[in-house]
Short mmCIF file of N, CA and C in Angstrom, two decimals:
data_model
loop_
_atom_site.label_atom_id
_atom_site.label_comp_id
_atom_site.label_asym_id
_atom_site.label_seq_id
_atom_site.Cartn_x
_atom_site.Cartn_y
_atom_site.Cartn_z
N UNK A 1 0.90 -1.22 -0.08
CA UNK A 1 0.04 -0.02 0.05
C UNK A 1 0.85 1.24 -0.01
N UNK A 2 0.52 2.26 -0.78
CA UNK A 2 1.37 3.38 -1.11
C UNK A 2 0.78 4.34 0.10
N UNK A 3 1.72 4.71 1.08
CA UNK A 3 1.35 5.48 2.17
C UNK A 3 1.05 6.92 1.73
N UNK A 4 1.54 7.39 0.57
CA UNK A 4 1.33 8.87 0.12
C UNK A 4 -0.11 8.90 -0.38
N UNK A 5 -0.80 7.88 -0.41
CA UNK A 5 -2.18 7.94 -0.79
C UNK A 5 -3.31 7.77 0.28
N UNK A 6 -2.64 7.44 1.52
CA UNK A 6 -3.51 7.17 2.82
C UNK A 6 -3.98 8.73 3.19
N UNK A 7 -5.34 8.56 3.65
CA UNK A 7 -5.93 9.80 4.25
C UNK A 7 -6.45 9.31 5.71
N UNK A 8 -6.80 10.42 6.35
CA UNK A 8 -7.28 10.15 7.81
C UNK A 8 -8.46 9.14 7.74
N UNK A 9 -9.34 9.31 6.81
CA UNK A 9 -10.57 8.47 6.59
C UNK A 9 -10.08 6.99 6.41
N UNK A 10 -9.07 6.66 5.95
CA UNK A 10 -8.53 5.24 5.80
C UNK A 10 -8.34 4.63 7.26
N UNK A 11 -8.25 5.31 8.38
CA UNK A 11 -8.00 4.84 9.54
C UNK A 11 -9.21 5.01 10.50
N UNK A 12 -10.28 5.65 10.15
CA UNK A 12 -11.34 5.87 11.00
C UNK A 12 -11.99 4.49 11.68
N UNK A 13 -11.96 3.42 10.76
CA UNK A 13 -12.67 2.21 11.16
C UNK A 13 -11.64 1.38 12.11
N UNK A 14 -10.55 2.02 12.10
CA UNK A 14 -9.55 1.07 12.87
C UNK A 14 -9.10 1.69 14.29
N UNK A 15 -9.81 2.93 14.54
CA UNK A 15 -9.64 3.62 15.79
C UNK A 15 -9.99 2.53 16.97
N UNK A 16 -9.25 2.48 17.89
CA UNK A 16 -9.33 1.53 19.11
C UNK A 16 -9.19 0.08 18.84
N UNK A 17 -8.65 -0.24 17.58
CA UNK A 17 -8.30 -1.57 17.25
C UNK A 17 -6.80 -1.72 17.45
N UNK A 18 -6.47 -3.15 17.52
CA UNK A 18 -5.04 -3.45 17.84
C UNK A 18 -4.27 -3.72 16.61
N UNK A 19 -3.13 -3.04 16.41
CA UNK A 19 -2.13 -3.18 15.35
C UNK A 19 -0.87 -3.95 16.12
N UNK A 20 0.11 -4.31 15.21
CA UNK A 20 1.33 -4.61 15.86
C UNK A 20 2.52 -3.91 15.15
N UNK A 21 3.31 -3.46 16.10
CA UNK A 21 4.42 -2.86 15.65
C UNK A 21 5.58 -3.71 15.50
N UNK A 22 6.18 -3.83 14.46
CA UNK A 22 7.41 -4.85 14.39
C UNK A 22 8.57 -3.97 14.42
N UNK A 23 9.18 -4.05 15.63
CA UNK A 23 10.47 -3.16 15.97
C UNK A 23 11.63 -3.77 15.36
N UNK A 24 11.72 -5.12 15.36
CA UNK A 24 12.74 -5.90 14.72
C UNK A 24 12.10 -7.25 14.42
N UNK A 25 12.85 -8.24 13.83
CA UNK A 25 12.50 -9.54 13.60
C UNK A 25 12.08 -10.25 14.97
N UNK A 26 12.83 -9.89 16.02
CA UNK A 26 12.58 -10.61 17.19
C UNK A 26 11.49 -9.89 18.17
N UNK A 27 11.29 -8.49 17.90
CA UNK A 27 10.57 -7.77 18.83
C UNK A 27 9.36 -7.19 18.14
N UNK A 28 8.03 -7.67 18.66
CA UNK A 28 6.81 -7.17 18.24
C UNK A 28 6.00 -6.67 19.31
N UNK A 29 5.46 -5.62 19.22
CA UNK A 29 4.55 -4.88 20.25
C UNK A 29 3.14 -4.75 19.81
N UNK A 30 2.13 -5.28 20.65
CA UNK A 30 0.77 -4.94 20.24
C UNK A 30 0.61 -3.37 20.54
N UNK A 31 -0.19 -2.78 19.63
CA UNK A 31 -0.33 -1.37 19.72
C UNK A 31 -1.77 -0.94 19.38
N UNK A 32 -2.42 -0.34 20.28
CA UNK A 32 -4.02 0.08 20.05
C UNK A 32 -3.78 1.57 19.26
N UNK A 33 -4.48 1.71 18.30
CA UNK A 33 -4.61 2.99 17.58
C UNK A 33 -5.71 3.74 18.32
N UNK A 34 -5.16 4.86 19.08
CA UNK A 34 -5.96 5.59 20.17
C UNK A 34 -6.28 6.91 19.64
N UNK A 35 -5.61 7.57 18.75
CA UNK A 35 -5.92 8.96 18.24
C UNK A 35 -5.74 9.16 16.80
N UNK A 36 -6.67 9.93 16.15
CA UNK A 36 -6.73 10.37 14.76
C UNK A 36 -6.82 11.86 14.95
N UNK A 37 -5.86 12.63 14.21
CA UNK A 37 -5.94 14.10 14.34
C UNK A 37 -5.71 14.79 13.06
N UNK A 38 -6.77 15.59 12.58
CA UNK A 38 -6.50 16.34 11.44
C UNK A 38 -5.64 17.44 11.60
N UNK A 39 -4.61 17.67 10.77
CA UNK A 39 -3.69 18.83 11.05
C UNK A 39 -3.87 20.00 10.11
N UNK A 40 -3.38 21.21 10.37
CA UNK A 40 -3.49 22.20 9.62
C UNK A 40 -2.81 22.03 8.32
N UNK A 41 -3.31 22.47 7.12
CA UNK A 41 -2.76 22.20 5.80
C UNK A 41 -2.07 23.38 5.43
N UNK A 42 -0.65 23.39 5.25
CA UNK A 42 0.08 24.50 4.79
C UNK A 42 0.81 24.13 3.38
N UNK A 43 0.43 23.25 2.67
CA UNK A 43 0.99 22.84 1.41
C UNK A 43 -0.16 22.74 0.47
N UNK A 44 0.35 22.54 -0.81
CA UNK A 44 -0.63 22.58 -1.94
C UNK A 44 -0.99 20.95 -2.28
N UNK A 45 -0.60 20.09 -1.31
CA UNK A 45 -0.86 18.74 -1.68
C UNK A 45 -2.37 18.44 -1.57
N UNK A 46 -2.86 17.53 -2.28
CA UNK A 46 -4.26 17.20 -2.33
C UNK A 46 -4.67 16.65 -0.80
N UNK A 47 -3.80 15.70 -0.27
CA UNK A 47 -4.10 15.17 0.89
C UNK A 47 -4.00 16.03 2.14
N UNK A 48 -5.08 16.03 3.00
CA UNK A 48 -4.87 16.92 4.08
C UNK A 48 -4.03 16.21 5.09
N UNK A 49 -3.04 16.93 5.77
CA UNK A 49 -2.23 16.33 6.73
C UNK A 49 -2.94 15.90 7.83
N UNK A 50 -2.48 14.77 8.58
CA UNK A 50 -3.05 14.15 9.79
C UNK A 50 -2.02 13.33 10.50
N UNK A 51 -2.28 12.97 11.66
CA UNK A 51 -1.54 12.24 12.61
C UNK A 51 -2.30 11.01 13.22
N UNK A 52 -1.69 9.91 13.41
CA UNK A 52 -2.34 8.87 14.17
C UNK A 52 -1.42 8.40 15.24
N UNK A 53 -1.97 8.00 16.39
CA UNK A 53 -1.27 7.68 17.56
C UNK A 53 -1.52 6.20 18.09
N UNK A 54 -0.49 5.48 18.24
CA UNK A 54 -0.69 4.21 18.83
C UNK A 54 -0.18 4.18 20.34
N UNK A 55 -0.85 3.26 21.11
CA UNK A 55 -0.20 3.19 22.45
C UNK A 55 0.01 1.71 22.63
N UNK A 56 1.17 1.39 23.23
CA UNK A 56 1.59 0.10 23.70
C UNK A 56 1.55 -0.03 25.12
N UNK A 57 1.79 -1.25 25.61
CA UNK A 57 1.65 -1.35 27.08
C UNK A 57 2.93 -1.29 27.75
N UNK A 58 3.95 -0.59 27.12
CA UNK A 58 5.21 -0.44 27.67
C UNK A 58 5.13 0.61 28.96
N UNK A 59 5.64 0.28 29.80
CA UNK A 59 5.47 1.11 31.12
C UNK A 59 6.77 1.99 31.61
N UNK A 60 8.02 1.48 31.21
CA UNK A 60 9.13 2.27 31.55
C UNK A 60 10.13 2.43 30.40
N UNK A 61 10.04 1.55 29.23
CA UNK A 61 11.07 1.66 28.35
C UNK A 61 10.31 2.03 27.05
N UNK A 62 11.01 2.46 26.02
CA UNK A 62 10.49 2.78 24.76
C UNK A 62 11.45 2.73 23.67
N UNK A 63 11.23 2.85 22.42
CA UNK A 63 11.99 2.85 21.38
C UNK A 63 12.16 4.19 20.58
N UNK A 64 13.44 4.54 20.20
CA UNK A 64 13.77 5.84 19.55
C UNK A 64 12.91 5.79 18.43
N UNK A 65 12.81 7.07 17.78
CA UNK A 65 12.14 7.31 16.67
C UNK A 65 12.76 6.67 15.43
N UNK A 66 11.84 6.14 14.47
CA UNK A 66 12.45 5.44 13.34
C UNK A 66 11.29 4.83 12.59
N UNK A 67 11.61 4.16 11.40
CA UNK A 67 10.86 3.46 10.54
C UNK A 67 10.56 2.06 11.03
N UNK A 68 9.23 1.85 11.31
CA UNK A 68 8.87 0.51 11.88
C UNK A 68 7.71 0.02 10.97
N UNK A 69 7.56 -1.30 10.89
CA UNK A 69 6.48 -1.86 10.12
C UNK A 69 5.22 -2.05 11.11
N UNK A 70 4.30 -1.37 10.72
CA UNK A 70 2.91 -1.58 11.45
C UNK A 70 2.05 -2.67 10.69
N UNK A 71 1.54 -3.71 11.52
CA UNK A 71 0.83 -4.78 10.80
C UNK A 71 -0.64 -4.77 11.31
N UNK A 72 -1.53 -4.97 10.32
CA UNK A 72 -3.00 -5.21 10.74
C UNK A 72 -3.60 -6.23 9.68
N UNK A 73 -4.29 -7.12 10.17
CA UNK A 73 -4.91 -8.09 9.28
C UNK A 73 -5.56 -7.48 8.05
N UNK A 74 -6.25 -6.38 8.27
CA UNK A 74 -7.08 -5.84 7.14
C UNK A 74 -6.30 -4.75 6.43
N UNK A 75 -5.26 -4.02 7.16
CA UNK A 75 -4.67 -2.93 6.41
C UNK A 75 -3.40 -3.46 5.75
N UNK A 76 -2.88 -4.56 6.22
CA UNK A 76 -1.68 -5.09 5.74
C UNK A 76 -0.43 -4.55 6.48
N UNK A 77 0.69 -4.44 5.90
CA UNK A 77 1.76 -3.86 6.30
C UNK A 77 2.13 -2.41 5.92
N UNK A 78 2.41 -1.62 6.80
CA UNK A 78 2.74 -0.21 6.40
C UNK A 78 4.13 0.17 7.24
N UNK A 79 5.01 0.65 6.47
CA UNK A 79 6.19 1.16 6.98
C UNK A 79 6.04 2.63 7.22
N UNK A 80 6.06 2.99 8.52
CA UNK A 80 5.78 4.36 9.07
C UNK A 80 6.87 4.75 9.94
N UNK A 81 7.10 6.07 9.78
CA UNK A 81 8.18 6.67 10.69
C UNK A 81 7.43 7.15 11.99
N UNK A 82 7.75 6.39 13.10
CA UNK A 82 7.16 6.56 14.35
C UNK A 82 7.99 7.48 15.37
N UNK A 83 7.47 8.33 16.20
CA UNK A 83 8.12 9.06 17.19
C UNK A 83 7.47 8.79 18.57
N UNK A 84 8.27 8.60 19.56
CA UNK A 84 7.63 8.42 20.90
C UNK A 84 7.19 9.64 21.35
N UNK A 85 5.94 9.59 21.92
CA UNK A 85 5.40 10.83 22.46
C UNK A 85 5.40 10.93 23.95
N UNK A 86 5.52 9.87 24.63
CA UNK A 86 5.65 9.80 26.14
C UNK A 86 4.67 8.77 26.62
N UNK A 87 4.75 8.65 28.02
CA UNK A 87 3.80 7.63 28.68
C UNK A 87 2.65 8.34 29.05
N UNK A 88 1.46 7.45 29.13
CA UNK A 88 0.15 7.86 29.89
C UNK A 88 0.05 6.85 30.82
N UNK A 89 -1.22 6.80 31.38
CA UNK A 89 -1.40 5.75 32.45
C UNK A 89 -1.56 4.42 32.10
N UNK A 90 -1.61 4.17 30.69
CA UNK A 90 -1.68 2.76 30.18
C UNK A 90 -0.28 2.40 29.69
N UNK A 91 0.46 3.17 28.92
CA UNK A 91 1.58 2.82 28.27
C UNK A 91 2.21 4.03 27.52
N UNK A 92 3.04 3.47 26.54
CA UNK A 92 3.87 4.45 25.64
C UNK A 92 3.03 4.82 24.42
N UNK A 93 3.01 6.10 24.11
CA UNK A 93 2.42 6.42 22.84
C UNK A 93 3.53 6.80 21.64
N UNK A 94 3.14 6.37 20.52
CA UNK A 94 4.06 6.68 19.32
C UNK A 94 3.10 7.36 18.51
N UNK A 95 3.75 8.32 17.60
CA UNK A 95 2.98 9.07 16.63
C UNK A 95 3.50 8.89 15.23
N UNK A 96 2.68 8.80 14.31
CA UNK A 96 2.99 8.92 12.83
C UNK A 96 2.34 10.12 12.16
N UNK A 97 3.11 10.93 11.43
CA UNK A 97 2.46 12.00 10.87
C UNK A 97 2.47 11.94 9.46
N UNK A 98 1.36 12.26 8.82
CA UNK A 98 1.24 12.23 7.29
C UNK A 98 1.00 13.54 6.85
N UNK A 99 2.10 14.18 6.10
CA UNK A 99 1.95 15.49 5.67
C UNK A 99 1.91 15.64 4.29
#
């Protein structure tokens, strides 16, 4: 799937659903899609920018920003650049921005 063609609407049906983040061949994390946010559009691109936020159950550790494979049975595999946002009461949040 071409991530350049994805829109916020492509993720609406998957809010609060579990994906898997493949950190490496040995490390996979379950991650719930917990936020979808429309962002201000400052470019001439057709797609409106947006962000999505996943939350893992990590309590004290996290992974640095980088490109990770996000896996979902219906969406397939998406290679996304994820940045750690910080911990909340449940776990660690990671954000992907589509601009």
